[in-house]
Coordinates of C-alpha atoms and ligand atoms in Angstrom, one line a residue:
M1 CA -17.1 4.3 0.6
K2 CA -20.7 3.9 -0.2
L3 CA -23.0 1.5 1.9
S4 CA -22.6 -2.1 0.2
A5 CA -25.5 -4.3 -0.4
R6 CA -23.7 -6.8 2.2
L7 CA -24.6 -4.2 4.8
A8 CA -28.6 -4.8 4.3
A9 CA -27.7 -9.2 5.1
L10 CA -25.3 -8.0 7.8
A11 CA -27.6 -5.5 9.5
G12 CA -28.9 -6.7 12.8
S13 CA -25.9 -8.6 13.8
S14 CA -24.1 -7.5 17.0
A15 CA -20.9 -6.4 15.8
L16 CA -21.1 -5.7 12.1
V17 CA -18.0 -5.0 9.8
I18 CA -19.2 -2.6 7.5
G19 CA -17.8 -2.1 3.9
A20 CA -14.5 -3.4 2.3
L21 CA -11.7 -1.9 0.5
A22 CA -12.1 -2.5 -3.3
G23 CA -10.5 -5.7 -4.0
A24 CA -8.9 -5.8 -0.6
V25 CA -9.3 -10.0 -0.3
P26 CA -6.7 -11.1 2.2
A27 CA -4.4 -12.9 -1.0
T28 CA -2.9 -15.3 1.4
A29 CA -3.4 -16.8 5.1
A30 CA -1.5 -14.7 7.5
P31 CA 1.3 -16.5 9.5
A32 CA 0.7 -16.8 13.0
G33 CA 0.5 -13.4 14.7
A34 CA 0.7 -11.2 11.4
T35 CA -1.8 -9.3 9.3
A36 CA -2.9 -10.8 6.3
A37 CA -1.7 -8.9 3.2
P38 CA -4.3 -7.0 1.1
D39 CA -4.7 -7.5 -2.8
I40 CA -2.7 -5.2 -4.4
S41 CA -4.7 -3.7 -7.2
V42 CA -3.1 -3.9 -10.7
A43 CA -5.5 -1.5 -12.3
N44 CA -4.0 0.9 -9.8
V45 CA -0.1 -0.4 -10.5
K46 CA -1.2 0.2 -14.3
Q47 CA -2.6 3.8 -13.6
H48 CA 0.6 4.9 -12.0
L49 CA 2.6 3.1 -15.2
T50 CA 0.2 5.2 -17.6
D51 CA 1.3 8.3 -15.3
L52 CA 5.0 7.6 -15.8
S53 CA 4.4 7.1 -19.5
T54 CA 2.9 10.3 -19.6
I55 CA 5.4 12.1 -17.8
A56 CA 8.4 10.6 -20.4
A57 CA 6.0 11.6 -23.3
N58 CA 5.7 15.4 -21.9
N59 CA 9.5 15.5 -21.2
G60 CA 11.4 14.3 -24.4
G61 CA 10.6 10.8 -23.9
N62 CA 12.7 9.4 -21.4
R63 CA 12.9 9.6 -17.6
A64 CA 16.7 9.2 -17.3
H65 CA 18.7 10.9 -14.9
G66 CA 19.9 14.6 -15.2
R67 CA 16.6 14.7 -17.6
P68 CA 13.2 16.5 -16.9
G69 CA 11.3 13.4 -17.1
Y70 CA 13.2 12.1 -13.7
K71 CA 12.5 14.9 -11.9
A72 CA 9.0 15.0 -12.7
S73 CA 8.7 11.4 -12.2
I74 CA 10.0 11.9 -8.6
D75 CA 7.5 14.9 -8.0
F76 CA 4.8 12.5 -9.0
V77 CA 5.6 9.7 -6.8
K78 CA 6.1 12.0 -3.8
A79 CA 2.9 13.7 -4.2
K80 CA 1.0 10.5 -4.2
L81 CA 2.6 9.4 -0.9
D82 CA 2.3 12.6 0.7
A83 CA -1.1 12.9 0.3
V84 CA -1.6 9.6 2.2
G85 CA 0.3 10.5 5.1
F86 CA 3.6 9.4 4.5
T87 CA 6.9 11.2 5.6
T88 CA 9.0 12.2 2.5
S89 CA 12.1 13.5 1.9
V90 CA 14.2 13.8 -1.4
Q91 CA 17.8 13.3 -1.3
Q92 CA 19.9 15.1 -4.1
F93 CA 23.4 13.8 -5.4
T94 CA 25.1 15.1 -8.0
Y95 CA 26.4 12.7 -11.0
N96 CA 28.2 13.4 -14.6
G97 CA 27.5 17.1 -13.8
T98 CA 24.0 17.0 -13.0
T99 CA 21.6 16.6 -10.2
G100 CA 19.9 13.3 -9.0
Y101 CA 17.3 12.3 -6.7
N102 CA 16.4 9.4 -4.4
L103 CA 12.7 9.7 -2.7
I104 CA 12.6 8.3 0.8
A105 CA 9.1 7.8 2.1
D106 CA 8.8 6.5 5.8
W107 CA 5.3 5.4 6.9
P108 CA 4.7 6.6 10.5
G109 CA 4.9 4.4 13.4
G110 CA 6.4 0.8 14.1
D111 CA 10.1 -0.1 16.0
P112 CA 12.3 2.6 14.8
N113 CA 15.1 0.0 15.2
Q114 CA 13.9 -2.7 12.9
V115 CA 12.9 -1.1 9.6
I116 CA 12.0 -3.3 6.7
M117 CA 12.6 -1.3 3.3
S118 CA 11.2 -1.7 -0.2
G119 CA 12.5 -0.1 -3.2
A120 CA 13.1 0.4 -6.8
H121 CA 15.1 2.6 -9.3
L122 CA 12.8 5.2 -11.0
D123 CA 15.2 6.2 -13.4
S124 CA 15.1 5.2 -17.3
V125 CA 17.9 5.1 -19.7
T126 CA 17.6 7.5 -22.6
S127 CA 16.6 5.6 -25.5
G128 CA 12.8 5.5 -24.1
A129 CA 10.0 5.7 -21.2
G130 CA 11.2 2.7 -19.5
M131 CA 8.2 0.9 -18.5
N132 CA 9.3 -2.5 -17.3
D133 CA 12.7 -1.0 -16.6
N134 CA 11.7 0.3 -14.4
G135 CA 8.4 1.5 -14.3
S136 CA 6.8 -2.1 -13.2
G137 CA 9.0 -1.8 -9.7
S138 CA 8.7 1.8 -9.3
A139 CA 4.3 1.6 -9.7
A140 CA 4.2 -1.9 -7.8
V141 CA 6.3 -0.3 -4.8
L142 CA 4.1 3.0 -5.1
E143 CA 0.9 1.3 -4.8
A144 CA 2.2 -1.4 -2.0
A145 CA 3.1 2.0 0.1
L146 CA -0.5 3.6 -0.8
T147 CA -1.9 0.5 0.1
V148 CA -0.3 0.1 3.5
A149 CA -1.9 3.8 4.4
R150 CA -5.5 2.8 3.0
S151 CA -5.6 -0.1 4.8
G152 CA -4.0 1.7 8.2
Y153 CA -1.7 -0.9 8.3
Q154 CA 0.3 -0.5 11.7
P155 CA 3.3 -3.0 11.7
S156 CA 5.2 -3.6 14.6
K157 CA 8.1 -3.1 12.5
H158 CA 8.9 0.2 10.7
L159 CA 8.2 0.6 7.0
R160 CA 10.7 2.6 4.6
F161 CA 10.1 3.0 0.8
G162 CA 12.9 4.1 -1.6
W163 CA 13.0 5.3 -5.2
W164 CA 16.2 5.4 -6.5
G165 CA 17.9 7.9 -8.7
A166 CA 20.8 6.9 -11.7
E167 CA 20.4 3.4 -11.1
E168 CA 21.2 2.9 -14.8
L169 CA 24.5 5.0 -14.5
G170 CA 25.8 2.3 -11.8
L171 CA 23.5 2.0 -8.9
V172 CA 24.4 5.4 -8.3
G173 CA 21.4 6.8 -6.1
S174 CA 21.1 3.7 -4.0
K175 CA 25.0 3.9 -3.2
Y176 CA 24.7 7.6 -2.0
Y177 CA 21.9 6.5 0.2
V178 CA 23.6 3.9 2.0
N179 CA 26.9 5.8 2.2
N180 CA 25.1 8.8 3.8
L181 CA 23.1 6.5 6.1
P182 CA 25.1 6.3 9.4
T183 CA 26.4 2.7 10.4
A184 CA 23.6 2.9 13.5
E185 CA 21.0 3.4 11.2
R186 CA 22.1 1.2 8.6
S187 CA 22.1 -1.6 11.3
K188 CA 18.3 -0.7 11.7
V189 CA 17.4 -1.9 8.5
K190 CA 16.6 -5.7 9.0
G191 CA 15.7 -6.4 5.3
Y192 CA 16.0 -4.4 1.9
L193 CA 13.4 -6.0 -1.0
N194 CA 14.4 -4.8 -4.5
F195 CA 12.1 -4.6 -7.4
D196 CA 13.4 -4.0 -10.9
M197 CA 11.7 -5.2 -13.9
I198 CA 8.7 -7.3 -12.5
G199 CA 6.3 -7.2 -15.7
S200 CA 8.8 -8.2 -18.3
P201 CA 6.5 -8.9 -21.8
N202 CA 7.8 -12.7 -21.6
P203 CA 8.1 -13.2 -18.4
G204 CA 9.9 -15.6 -16.3
Y205 CA 9.6 -15.4 -11.9
F206 CA 13.0 -14.8 -10.5
V207 CA 13.7 -14.8 -6.6
Y208 CA 16.9 -13.1 -5.4
D209 CA 19.0 -16.0 -3.8
D210 CA 20.4 -13.7 -0.6
D211 CA 18.8 -13.4 2.5
P212 CA 16.9 -16.7 3.2
T213 CA 14.1 -15.4 5.3
I214 CA 13.1 -12.7 2.7
E215 CA 13.8 -15.5 -0.3
Q216 CA 11.6 -18.3 1.9
T217 CA 8.6 -15.2 2.2
F218 CA 8.6 -14.7 -1.8
K219 CA 8.9 -18.3 -2.6
T220 CA 5.8 -19.0 -0.1
Y221 CA 3.7 -16.4 -2.0
F222 CA 4.5 -18.1 -5.6
S223 CA 4.0 -21.4 -4.3
G224 CA 0.7 -20.3 -2.6
I225 CA -0.8 -19.2 -6.0
G226 CA 0.9 -22.5 -7.9
V227 CA 3.4 -20.5 -9.8
P228 CA 7.1 -21.9 -10.0
T229 CA 9.7 -19.9 -9.2
E230 CA 13.6 -20.0 -10.1
I231 CA 16.6 -18.4 -8.6
E232 CA 17.7 -14.8 -10.1
T233 CA 21.1 -15.7 -12.2
E234 CA 20.7 -12.8 -14.8
G235 CA 23.3 -10.8 -13.4
D236 CA 23.7 -11.0 -9.6
G237 CA 24.6 -7.3 -8.2
R238 CA 23.2 -5.9 -11.5
S239 CA 20.7 -3.3 -9.5
D240 CA 20.3 -1.4 -6.3
H241 CA 20.1 -4.2 -3.5
A242 CA 23.7 -4.5 -4.3
S243 CA 24.4 -1.1 -2.6
F244 CA 22.5 -2.4 0.2
K245 CA 24.1 -5.8 0.3
N246 CA 27.5 -4.3 0.3
V247 CA 27.4 -2.9 3.7
G248 CA 26.0 -6.2 5.1
I249 CA 22.2 -5.5 5.0
P250 CA 20.1 -8.4 4.2
V251 CA 18.4 -8.3 0.8
G252 CA 15.9 -10.0 -1.6
G253 CA 14.1 -9.2 -4.4
L254 CA 12.1 -10.1 -7.8
F255 CA 12.7 -10.3 -11.5
T256 CA 11.2 -11.5 -14.6
G257 CA 14.0 -11.1 -16.7
A258 CA 15.8 -8.9 -19.1
S259 CA 17.8 -9.6 -22.4
R260 CA 18.7 -13.1 -21.6
V261 CA 16.5 -15.5 -23.6
K262 CA 13.8 -18.1 -22.2
S263 CA 14.7 -21.4 -22.2
S264 CA 12.4 -24.5 -23.5
A265 CA 12.1 -25.9 -20.3
Q266 CA 11.4 -22.5 -19.2
V267 CA 8.7 -21.9 -21.7
S268 CA 7.2 -25.4 -20.3
K269 CA 7.1 -24.2 -17.0
W270 CA 6.0 -20.8 -17.2
G271 CA 4.4 -20.2 -21.2
G272 CA 5.8 -17.6 -23.4
T273 CA 8.0 -18.0 -26.3
A274 CA 11.8 -19.1 -26.8
T275 CA 12.9 -15.8 -27.2
A276 CA 14.3 -12.8 -24.9
F277 CA 12.5 -12.2 -21.5
D278 CA 12.3 -8.5 -22.6
R279 CA 12.9 -8.0 -26.3
C280 CA 12.7 -4.3 -25.6
Y281 CA 15.2 -4.0 -22.3
H282 CA 17.0 -0.8 -22.9
S283 CA 15.1 0.3 -25.6
S284 CA 12.7 2.6 -27.4
C285 CA 10.0 -0.3 -27.4
D286 CA 9.8 -0.4 -23.9
T287 CA 6.5 1.4 -23.6
L288 CA 3.2 0.7 -21.8
S289 CA 2.8 -2.3 -24.5
N290 CA 5.9 -3.8 -22.9
I291 CA 4.2 -5.2 -20.0
N292 CA 2.8 -8.4 -19.3
D293 CA -0.3 -7.7 -16.9
T294 CA -0.2 -11.1 -15.2
A295 CA 3.2 -11.1 -14.1
L296 CA 3.0 -7.6 -12.7
D297 CA 0.2 -8.4 -11.0
R298 CA 1.5 -11.7 -9.4
N299 CA 5.0 -9.5 -8.3
S300 CA 2.8 -6.4 -7.1
D301 CA 0.9 -9.4 -5.1
A302 CA 4.0 -10.8 -3.6
I303 CA 5.4 -7.5 -2.6
A304 CA 2.3 -6.8 -0.4
H305 CA 3.0 -10.4 0.8
A306 CA 6.6 -9.7 1.9
I307 CA 5.8 -6.2 3.5
W308 CA 3.2 -7.8 5.7
T309 CA 4.8 -10.6 6.6
L310 CA 8.0 -9.4 7.3
S311 CA 6.9 -6.1 9.3
G312 CA 5.0 -8.5 12.1
T313 CA 1.6 -8.3 13.7
S314 CA -0.2 -5.0 14.3
T315 CA 0.9 -2.9 17.1
P316 CA -1.4 -2.8 20.1
P317 CA -4.4 -0.2 20.0
T318 CA -3.1 3.2 21.2
G319 CA -6.7 3.5 22.0
K320 CA -7.4 6.9 20.7
V321 CA -10.9 8.1 21.8
F322 CA -13.1 10.6 20.7
E323 CA -16.4 11.1 22.8
N324 CA -19.7 13.2 22.3
T325 CA -22.0 13.0 25.3
A326 CA -24.1 15.7 25.0
D327 CA -27.7 14.8 24.4
V328 CA -29.4 15.0 21.4
A329 CA -33.2 14.3 21.3
I330 CA -34.5 12.7 18.3
P331 CA -37.7 13.8 17.3
D332 CA -41.0 11.5 17.1
S333 CA -41.6 10.7 13.1
P334 CA -41.8 12.3 10.9
G335 CA -39.1 14.2 12.2
A336 CA -35.8 15.1 10.7
A337 CA -32.5 13.0 11.2
V338 CA -30.3 14.3 14.4
T339 CA -26.5 13.9 14.5
S340 CA -23.9 13.9 17.3
T341 CA -20.4 15.0 16.1
V342 CA -17.1 14.1 17.4
N343 CA -13.7 15.9 15.5
V344 CA -11.2 13.7 15.3
T345 CA -7.6 15.4 15.3
G346 CA -4.2 14.1 15.5
V347 CA -4.7 10.8 13.7
T348 CA -2.1 9.9 10.7
G349 CA -3.3 8.9 7.6
N350 CA -6.8 6.7 7.0
A351 CA -9.2 5.3 9.8
P352 CA -8.6 1.6 10.5
S353 CA -10.2 -1.2 9.1
N354 CA -11.6 -1.9 12.6
L355 CA -12.9 1.4 13.5
S356 CA -14.8 1.1 17.1
V357 CA -18.1 2.9 16.8
G358 CA -19.7 3.1 20.4
V359 CA -23.5 3.7 20.0
D360 CA -25.8 4.9 23.4
I361 CA -29.2 5.8 22.1
V362 CA -31.9 5.9 25.0
H363 CA -35.2 5.0 23.2
T364 CA -38.2 3.3 23.8
Y365 CA -38.7 1.4 20.7
K366 CA -35.5 0.5 18.7
G367 CA -37.4 -0.7 15.9
D368 CA -38.2 2.8 14.9
L369 CA -34.8 3.9 14.3
V370 CA -32.2 3.9 11.3
V371 CA -28.9 5.0 12.9
D372 CA -26.0 5.8 10.4
L373 CA -22.1 6.8 11.0
I374 CA -21.4 9.8 8.6
A375 CA -17.4 9.8 7.5
P376 CA -15.9 13.4 7.2
D377 CA -16.3 13.6 3.3
G378 CA -19.8 12.4 3.7
S379 CA -19.6 8.6 2.9
V380 CA -22.6 6.9 5.0
Y381 CA -22.1 3.7 7.2
N382 CA -25.4 1.8 8.2
L383 CA -25.2 0.9 11.7
H384 CA -28.6 0.0 12.6
N385 CA -31.6 -0.4 10.3
R386 CA -35.1 -0.6 12.4
T387 CA -34.1 -4.2 13.9
G388 CA -35.0 -5.3 17.2
G389 CA -38.7 -4.4 17.2
S390 CA -40.0 -3.0 20.6
A391 CA -36.8 -3.7 22.4
D392 CA -35.5 -0.3 23.9
N393 CA -32.2 1.3 23.7
I394 CA -29.2 0.8 21.9
V395 CA -26.0 0.5 23.5
Q396 CA -23.6 -1.1 21.6
T397 CA -20.0 -1.1 20.0
Y398 CA -19.9 -1.3 16.1
T399 CA -16.6 -2.1 14.2
V400 CA -16.6 -0.7 10.7
N401 CA -14.1 -1.0 8.0
A402 CA -13.5 2.8 7.8
S403 CA -10.2 2.2 5.9
S404 CA -11.0 4.5 2.9
E405 CA -11.8 7.5 5.0
V406 CA -9.4 9.9 6.0
A407 CA -9.2 9.6 10.2
N408 CA -9.0 13.4 10.6
G409 CA -12.2 15.5 10.6
A410 CA -15.8 15.7 11.7
W411 CA -17.4 12.2 12.1
K412 CA -21.3 12.0 12.8
L413 CA -23.7 9.7 14.3
R414 CA -27.0 10.1 12.7
A415 CA -30.5 9.0 14.0
Q416 CA -33.8 9.2 12.3
D417 CA -37.1 7.9 14.0
I418 CA -39.6 6.6 11.1
A419 CA -42.2 5.5 13.2
S420 CA -44.6 7.3 15.2
A421 CA -45.6 7.0 18.9
D422 CA -42.1 6.3 20.9
T423 CA -39.3 8.9 21.2
G424 CA -35.6 9.0 22.5
Y425 CA -32.3 10.7 22.4
I426 CA -28.5 10.2 21.6
N427 CA -26.8 9.6 24.7
G428 CA -23.6 9.2 23.4
F429 CA -21.2 8.8 20.8
K430 CA -18.0 7.6 20.9
L431 CA -14.9 6.5 18.0
T432 CA -12.0 4.6 19.3
F433 CA -9.2 4.1 17.0
P434 CA -6.8 1.2 17.3
Ligands
LIG501 N1 18.1 -2.7 -14.0 C1 19.1 -3.7 -14.4 C2 20.0 -3.5 -15.4 O1 19.7 -2.7 -16.5 C3 18.2 -5.0 -15.0 C4 18.7 -6.1 -14.8 C5 19.7 -7.3 -15.3 C6 18.6 -7.0 -13.1 N2 19.7 -8.0 -14.3 C7 19.1 -7.9 -13.3 C8 17.8 -6.6 -12.2 C9 18.8 -9.0 -12.1 C10 17.8 -7.5 -11.3 C11 18.4 -8.7 -11.4 O2 21.2 -4.1 -15.3
LIG502 ZN1 16.2 -1.6 -14.2
LIG503 CA1 -41.2 6.9 17.3

């Protein structure tokens, strides 16, 4: 992340919070004890959809079970998750004489006995690319998972994500997953959230009427943004949540409508026309243009709200500390910038939004100094920019939003003296990961 203009205004305050994830504005107030969910970038969700569309185009026009476009979709989602620190596994099954695949992704950490799982079916029907059904749910769940990683979220419960094969042939992949989950493991799954068709071109806003806590969590989100919802009635049990519900796991989910026709009352409520919610349901016109961006955006944010709310508070700090106490002389102006390095290892995923940066600089005039934190990829976070006048020494802990940086690697504290006469040295540099 690049140094933002906000910094100039903030520089000099005693605890700086520097930078922000693009678009990572808290979408809703957090319940007591929980962290507010970040905004999900609908642009990123749409990019995943575009990639899935390209995969279909390059593989005979669909992403159906047993066809090459399905396996290519699995490989695509898996690579994205592997790159940000998820533990992924591909589960194989056989149906109709061909191999099917589920993708399971676990976010390291959280209570292993309390799992919150979110999922979407990744297969399409053979007639088309399946962008609303169910590129929409697949892409939104993917972006929610990537946002967990980017924000360094450490929930108290364990987060798991699933992409199911062969849903269109009778919930085959999700049934296979729950049937092969030992009873003890099933009982650890405290909630399964399903997202199948969440960007219908003539959308309604439907919430599954199942587990009351999950249902209320979604309703609270939508009432907070002033969007009325209705209970989903276009075929209860017609998607993968049924597989989980059948073995006693609490379920919930969102849906924007399939082939059913929007009533005039629903048109008054949500806009659109009194035609099918998705006139391209299961047909070749379920392409990228068969998506309502507003519905996709709202539902993506609702997914994040539910995941963050249901998974609880951030865990207490693990307190991983990396420190360099070797002295580094800072030459008087006009002198080169000098650095002190700490090598961070063994931290999963990205750095946190509250990286604690301990700076200990002995100097006779702190107004001479510019001090920056440099991430392993070279991104610069300014910590001190000549404020404080003739006061001596900088002994201070700064809080830096480093959530767009990969944690592991060589982090540097850089100091430069840009006014002559007074001098000093870096006495210590310490990074604390929560
Ligand atoms: N994939 C589902 C199907 O083809 C779509 C669907 C229909 C659905 N009705 C639903 C999904 C209700 C969730 C809830 O049957
Ligand atoms: Zn579907
Ligand atoms: Ca000086």
